[in-house]
Amino acid sequence: MTYCVGLMVNQGLVFLSDTRTNAGIDNIARFRKMFTWEVPGERTLVLMTAGNLATSQAVVSMLEEGIEAGTSEEAAEMLGDDALPSLLKAPNMFRSAEIVGQAMVAVQKRFRKSLDQMNESGGSTMILGGQRKGGTPRLFLIYPEGNCIEATEDTPFLQIGEHKYGKPILDRVIAGDTPLGDARKAALLSMDSTLRSNLSVGMPLDLAVLPTDTYALSERRRIEADDDAFHALSETWSAALKDAFYGID
């Protein structure tokens, strides 16, 4: 299982993912679920994945191949169904989300017969966010079928994986005018709530912050289990909740 969350506020985007995968009680491993691409001064993209790990990794590999080849839309069309345009040449963020969806469909189509024979699901869900120069920051949730929905002013955050434990704080706190620093804090507390309630989500965490109109990540780091700042945030939040609980008559 996994938990990934993306938040969109006026001041920018925040992304947070765990790294745990679980294929049984005695088969727990760590895999990176956040991937970033930057063209300084022009665009920055962040992708987070949940679901079938083989599908997720194959999708990311296809996207990387398109980026390395610098494939244009016209060239991809000439090369055939499995050829993808480069994410870094997409004219807007929506087209970038469509390209990720195309990769998702292509990977599942390739392995559909064997997956069906073994009664296995190859589904994966992904969150893609970022900003291209000339556009606004945008955030998308991409489904296994390749289609997507977009975060809006009414729904300024998207989650994939084990999302129910971390949703209440986001519902109460996150709005368009939430400062970017507070959005970052809310994402971390949302993850902390999930870590405490579900063993299938685990450290370390990957965090990325993209301020509006900078086209560059202001923060991109891994938070390990012994991170003092995260531990202090978790303890402070626990104490605040207890104080609030006992302060209610």
mmCIF file of N, CA and C in Angstrom, residues 89-156:
data_model
loop_
_atom_site.group_PDB
_atom_site.id
_atom_site.type_symbol
_atom_site.label_atom_id
_atom_site.label_comp_id
_atom_site.label_asym_id
_atom_site.label_seq_id
_atom_site.Cartn_x
_atom_site.Cartn_y
_atom_site.Cartn_z
ATOM 1 N N LYS A 89 7.861 18.606 -23.603
ATOM 2 C CA LYS A 89 7.485 19.353 -24.798
ATOM 3 C C LYS A 89 5.979 19.536 -24.920
ATOM 4 N N ALA A 90 5.246 19.080 -23.901
ATOM 5 C CA ALA A 90 3.792 19.230 -23.932
ATOM 6 C C ALA A 90 3.428 20.715 -23.867
ATOM 7 N N PRO A 91 2.401 21.148 -24.593
ATOM 8 C CA PRO A 91 2.058 22.569 -24.641
ATOM 9 C C PRO A 91 1.427 23.094 -23.360
ATOM 10 N N ASN A 92 0.918 22.193 -22.499
ATOM 11 C CA ASN A 92 0.296 22.607 -21.252
ATOM 12 C C ASN A 92 0.248 21.426 -20.290
ATOM 13 N N MET A 93 -0.169 21.690 -19.056
ATOM 14 C CA MET A 93 -0.190 20.644 -18.043
ATOM 15 C C MET A 93 -1.257 19.589 -18.335
ATOM 16 N N PHE A 94 -2.372 19.992 -18.913
ATOM 17 C CA PHE A 94 -3.395 19.001 -19.230
ATOM 18 C C PHE A 94 -2.872 17.985 -20.240
ATOM 19 N N ARG A 95 -2.143 18.464 -21.233
ATOM 20 C CA ARG A 95 -1.577 17.539 -22.211
ATOM 21 C C ARG A 95 -0.547 16.621 -21.540
ATOM 22 N N SER A 96 0.186 17.145 -20.575
ATOM 23 C CA SER A 96 1.129 16.307 -19.824
ATOM 24 C C SER A 96 0.383 15.182 -19.114
ATOM 25 N N ALA A 97 -0.760 15.515 -18.503
ATOM 26 C CA ALA A 97 -1.560 14.487 -17.831
ATOM 27 C C ALA A 97 -2.076 13.456 -18.837
ATOM 28 N N GLU A 98 -2.451 13.910 -20.028
ATOM 29 C CA GLU A 98 -2.902 12.979 -21.066
ATOM 30 C C GLU A 98 -1.782 12.020 -21.468
ATOM 31 N N ILE A 99 -0.563 12.518 -21.537
ATOM 32 C CA ILE A 99 0.570 11.667 -21.920
ATOM 33 C C ILE A 99 0.805 10.586 -20.872
ATOM 34 N N VAL A 100 0.711 10.958 -19.598
ATOM 35 C CA VAL A 100 0.838 9.959 -18.539
ATOM 36 C C VAL A 100 -0.281 8.928 -18.668
ATOM 37 N N GLY A 101 -1.501 9.378 -18.943
ATOM 38 C CA GLY A 101 -2.606 8.457 -19.139
ATOM 39 C C GLY A 101 -2.387 7.522 -20.315
ATOM 40 N N GLN A 102 -1.820 8.042 -21.400
ATOM 41 C CA GLN A 102 -1.504 7.196 -22.557
ATOM 42 C C GLN A 102 -0.517 6.101 -22.171
ATOM 43 N N ALA A 103 0.484 6.460 -21.396
ATOM 44 C CA ALA A 103 1.474 5.468 -20.962
ATOM 45 C C ALA A 103 0.817 4.408 -20.087
ATOM 46 N N MET A 104 -0.090 4.834 -19.217
ATOM 47 C CA MET A 104 -0.791 3.905 -18.339
ATOM 48 C C MET A 104 -1.569 2.876 -19.156
ATOM 49 N N VAL A 105 -2.313 3.344 -20.125
ATOM 50 C CA VAL A 105 -3.116 2.450 -20.957
ATOM 51 C C VAL A 105 -2.223 1.513 -21.760
ATOM 52 N N ALA A 106 -1.127 2.038 -22.319
ATOM 53 C CA ALA A 106 -0.228 1.223 -23.145
ATOM 54 C C ALA A 106 0.400 0.095 -22.330
ATOM 55 N N VAL A 107 0.820 0.381 -21.109
ATOM 56 C CA VAL A 107 1.450 -0.642 -20.262
ATOM 57 C C VAL A 107 0.449 -1.734 -19.910
ATOM 58 N N GLN A 108 -0.757 -1.347 -19.506
ATOM 59 C CA GLN A 108 -1.751 -2.348 -19.120
ATOM 60 C C GLN A 108 -2.206 -3.174 -20.318
ATOM 61 N N LYS A 109 -2.292 -2.545 -21.470
ATOM 62 C CA LYS A 109 -2.668 -3.276 -22.678
ATOM 63 C C LYS A 109 -1.619 -4.340 -23.009
ATOM 64 N N ARG A 110 -0.357 -4.003 -22.795
ATOM 65 C CA ARG A 110 0.730 -4.925 -23.117
ATOM 66 C C ARG A 110 0.668 -6.193 -22.275
ATOM 67 N N PHE A 111 0.246 -6.055 -21.011
ATOM 68 C CA PHE A 111 0.258 -7.195 -20.091
ATOM 69 C C PHE A 111 -1.136 -7.698 -19.733
ATOM 70 N N ARG A 112 -2.163 -7.188 -20.408
ATOM 71 C CA ARG A 112 -3.532 -7.522 -20.034
ATOM 72 C C ARG A 112 -3.823 -9.015 -20.073
ATOM 73 N N LYS A 113 -3.375 -9.694 -21.106
ATOM 74 C CA LYS A 113 -3.697 -11.112 -21.256
ATOM 75 C C LYS A 113 -3.144 -11.918 -20.089
ATOM 76 N N SER A 114 -1.885 -11.710 -19.746
ATOM 77 C CA SER A 114 -1.289 -12.485 -18.657
ATOM 78 C C SER A 114 -1.878 -12.093 -17.304
ATOM 79 N N LEU A 115 -2.206 -10.819 -17.127
ATOM 80 C CA LEU A 115 -2.823 -10.393 -15.875
ATOM 81 C C LEU A 115 -4.199 -11.024 -15.704
ATOM 82 N N ASP A 116 -4.972 -11.063 -16.779
ATOM 83 C CA ASP A 116 -6.302 -11.666 -16.722
ATOM 84 C C ASP A 116 -6.215 -13.156 -16.414
ATOM 85 N N GLN A 117 -5.226 -13.832 -17.013
ATOM 86 C CA GLN A 117 -5.067 -15.265 -16.782
ATOM 87 C C GLN A 117 -4.753 -15.578 -15.329
ATOM 88 N N MET A 118 -4.039 -14.671 -14.662
ATOM 89 C CA MET A 118 -3.665 -14.872 -13.262
ATOM 90 C C MET A 118 -4.614 -14.161 -12.301
ATOM 91 N N ASN A 119 -5.681 -13.592 -12.860
ATOM 92 C CA ASN A 119 -6.676 -12.883 -12.056
ATOM 93 C C ASN A 119 -6.031 -11.795 -11.198
ATOM 94 N N GLU A 120 -5.112 -11.069 -11.794
ATOM 95 C CA GLU A 120 -4.403 -9.996 -11.112
ATOM 96 C C GLU A 120 -4.786 -8.652 -11.719
ATOM 97 N N SER A 121 -4.713 -7.610 -10.904
ATOM 98 C CA SER A 121 -4.974 -6.259 -11.392
ATOM 99 C C SER A 121 -3.661 -5.551 -11.692
ATOM 100 N N GLY A 122 -3.587 -4.925 -12.846
ATOM 101 C CA GLY A 122 -2.399 -4.153 -13.202
ATOM 102 C C GLY A 122 -2.612 -2.669 -13.016
ATOM 103 N N GLY A 123 -3.665 -2.307 -12.296
ATOM 104 C CA GLY A 123 -4.027 -0.907 -12.176
ATOM 105 C C GLY A 123 -3.073 -0.098 -11.329
ATOM 106 N N SER A 124 -2.933 1.150 -11.706
ATOM 107 C CA SER A 124 -2.117 2.097 -10.956
ATOM 108 C C SER A 124 -2.779 3.468 -11.058
ATOM 109 N N THR A 125 -2.676 4.250 -10.007
ATOM 110 C CA THR A 125 -3.157 5.625 -10.050
ATOM 111 C C THR A 125 -1.990 6.559 -9.798
ATOM 112 N N MET A 126 -2.069 7.760 -10.356
ATOM 113 C CA MET A 126 -0.947 8.687 -10.262
ATOM 114 C C MET A 126 -1.443 10.109 -10.054
ATOM 115 N N ILE A 127 -0.623 10.897 -9.389
ATOM 116 C CA ILE A 127 -0.853 12.327 -9.255
ATOM 117 C C ILE A 127 0.245 13.053 -10.021
ATOM 118 N N LEU A 128 -0.147 13.936 -10.906
ATOM 119 C CA LEU A 128 0.799 14.746 -11.666
ATOM 120 C C LEU A 128 0.500 16.216 -11.405
ATOM 121 N N GLY A 129 1.523 16.962 -11.060
ATOM 122 C CA GLY A 129 1.348 18.390 -10.847
ATOM 123 C C GLY A 129 2.551 19.158 -11.330
ATOM 124 N N GLY A 130 2.369 20.438 -11.522
ATOM 125 C CA GLY A 130 3.481 21.272 -11.942
ATOM 126 C C GLY A 130 3.003 22.553 -12.581
ATOM 127 N N GLN A 131 3.938 23.242 -13.201
ATOM 128 C CA GLN A 131 3.618 24.493 -13.883
ATOM 129 C C GLN A 131 4.545 24.680 -15.070
ATOM 130 N N ARG A 132 3.972 25.130 -16.160
ATOM 131 C CA ARG A 132 4.713 25.497 -17.363
ATOM 132 C C ARG A 132 4.637 27.003 -17.525
ATOM 133 N N LYS A 133 5.717 27.621 -17.974
ATOM 134 C CA LYS A 133 5.739 29.064 -18.150
ATOM 135 C C LYS A 133 4.604 29.492 -19.071
ATOM 136 N N GLY A 134 3.875 30.496 -18.654
ATOM 137 C CA GLY A 134 2.722 30.947 -19.408
ATOM 138 C C GLY A 134 1.419 30.356 -18.918
ATOM 139 N N GLY A 135 1.507 29.364 -18.030
ATOM 140 C CA GLY A 135 0.311 28.741 -17.470
ATOM 141 C C GLY A 135 0.302 28.861 -15.957
ATOM 142 N N THR A 136 -0.713 28.312 -15.343
ATOM 143 C CA THR A 136 -0.838 28.326 -13.894
ATOM 144 C C THR A 136 -0.469 26.954 -13.333
ATOM 145 N N PRO A 137 -0.144 26.878 -12.030
ATOM 146 C CA PRO A 137 0.085 25.561 -11.424
ATOM 147 C C PRO A 137 -1.181 24.716 -11.520
ATOM 148 N N ARG A 138 -1.020 23.438 -11.875
ATOM 149 C CA ARG A 138 -2.173 22.546 -12.007
ATOM 150 C C ARG A 138 -1.832 21.189 -11.416
ATOM 151 N N LEU A 139 -2.875 20.487 -10.994
ATOM 152 C CA LEU A 139 -2.714 19.223 -10.281
ATOM 153 C C LEU A 139 -3.771 18.243 -10.770
ATOM 154 N N PHE A 140 -3.334 17.033 -11.164
ATOM 155 C CA PHE A 140 -4.235 16.049 -11.759
ATOM 156 C C PHE A 140 -4.105 14.699 -11.058
ATOM 157 N N LEU A 141 -5.229 14.000 -10.957
ATOM 158 C CA LEU A 141 -5.242 12.599 -10.539
ATOM 159 C C LEU A 141 -5.563 11.767 -11.770
ATOM 160 N N ILE A 142 -4.667 10.836 -12.105
ATOM 161 C CA ILE A 142 -4.799 10.046 -13.327
ATOM 162 C C ILE A 142 -5.167 8.616 -12.954
ATOM 163 N N TYR A 143 -6.266 8.138 -13.528
ATOM 164 C CA TYR A 143 -6.818 6.837 -13.191
ATOM 165 C C TYR A 143 -6.186 5.723 -14.038
ATOM 166 N N PRO A 144 -6.373 4.449 -13.623
ATOM 167 C CA PRO A 144 -5.830 3.329 -14.407
ATOM 168 C C PRO A 144 -6.326 3.309 -15.851
ATOM 169 N N GLU A 145 -7.536 3.833 -16.072
ATOM 170 C CA GLU A 145 -8.092 3.847 -17.435
ATOM 171 C C GLU A 145 -7.453 4.911 -18.313
ATOM 172 N N GLY A 146 -6.622 5.776 -17.730
ATOM 173 C CA GLY A 146 -5.922 6.801 -18.495
ATOM 174 C C GLY A 146 -6.582 8.159 -18.457
ATOM 175 N N ASN A 147 -7.814 8.238 -17.961
ATOM 176 C CA ASN A 147 -8.475 9.540 -17.854
ATOM 177 C C ASN A 147 -8.076 10.209 -16.534
ATOM 178 N N CYS A 148 -8.475 11.453 -16.337
ATOM 179 C CA CYS A 148 -7.997 12.176 -15.163
ATOM 180 C C CYS A 148 -9.026 13.190 -14.683
ATOM 181 N N ILE A 149 -8.853 13.608 -13.437
ATOM 182 C CA ILE A 149 -9.596 14.743 -12.894
ATOM 183 C C ILE A 149 -8.570 15.760 -12.405
ATOM 184 N N GLU A 150 -9.020 17.016 -12.280
ATOM 185 C CA GLU A 150 -8.115 18.094 -11.906
ATOM 186 C C GLU A 150 -8.540 18.715 -10.587
ATOM 187 N N ALA A 151 -7.558 19.030 -9.746
ATOM 188 C CA ALA A 151 -7.838 19.765 -8.517
ATOM 189 C C ALA A 151 -8.385 21.143 -8.866
ATOM 190 N N THR A 152 -9.317 21.612 -8.046
ATOM 191 C CA THR A 152 -9.958 22.898 -8.283
ATOM 192 C C THR A 152 -9.961 23.714 -6.993
ATOM 193 N N GLU A 153 -10.506 24.915 -7.078
ATOM 194 C CA GLU A 153 -10.624 25.747 -5.884
ATOM 195 C C GLU A 153 -11.490 25.073 -4.831
ATOM 196 N N ASP A 154 -12.502 24.319 -5.258
ATOM 197 C CA ASP A 154 -13.367 23.605 -4.327
ATOM 198 C C ASP A 154 -12.707 22.357 -3.759
ATOM 199 N N THR A 155 -11.834 21.734 -4.535
ATOM 200 C CA THR A 155 -11.115 20.533 -4.098
ATOM 201 C C THR A 155 -9.627 20.749 -4.348
ATOM 202 N N PRO A 156 -8.930 21.432 -3.422
ATOM 203 C CA PRO A 156 -7.552 21.856 -3.679
ATOM 204 C C PRO A 156 -6.480 20.826 -3.316
#
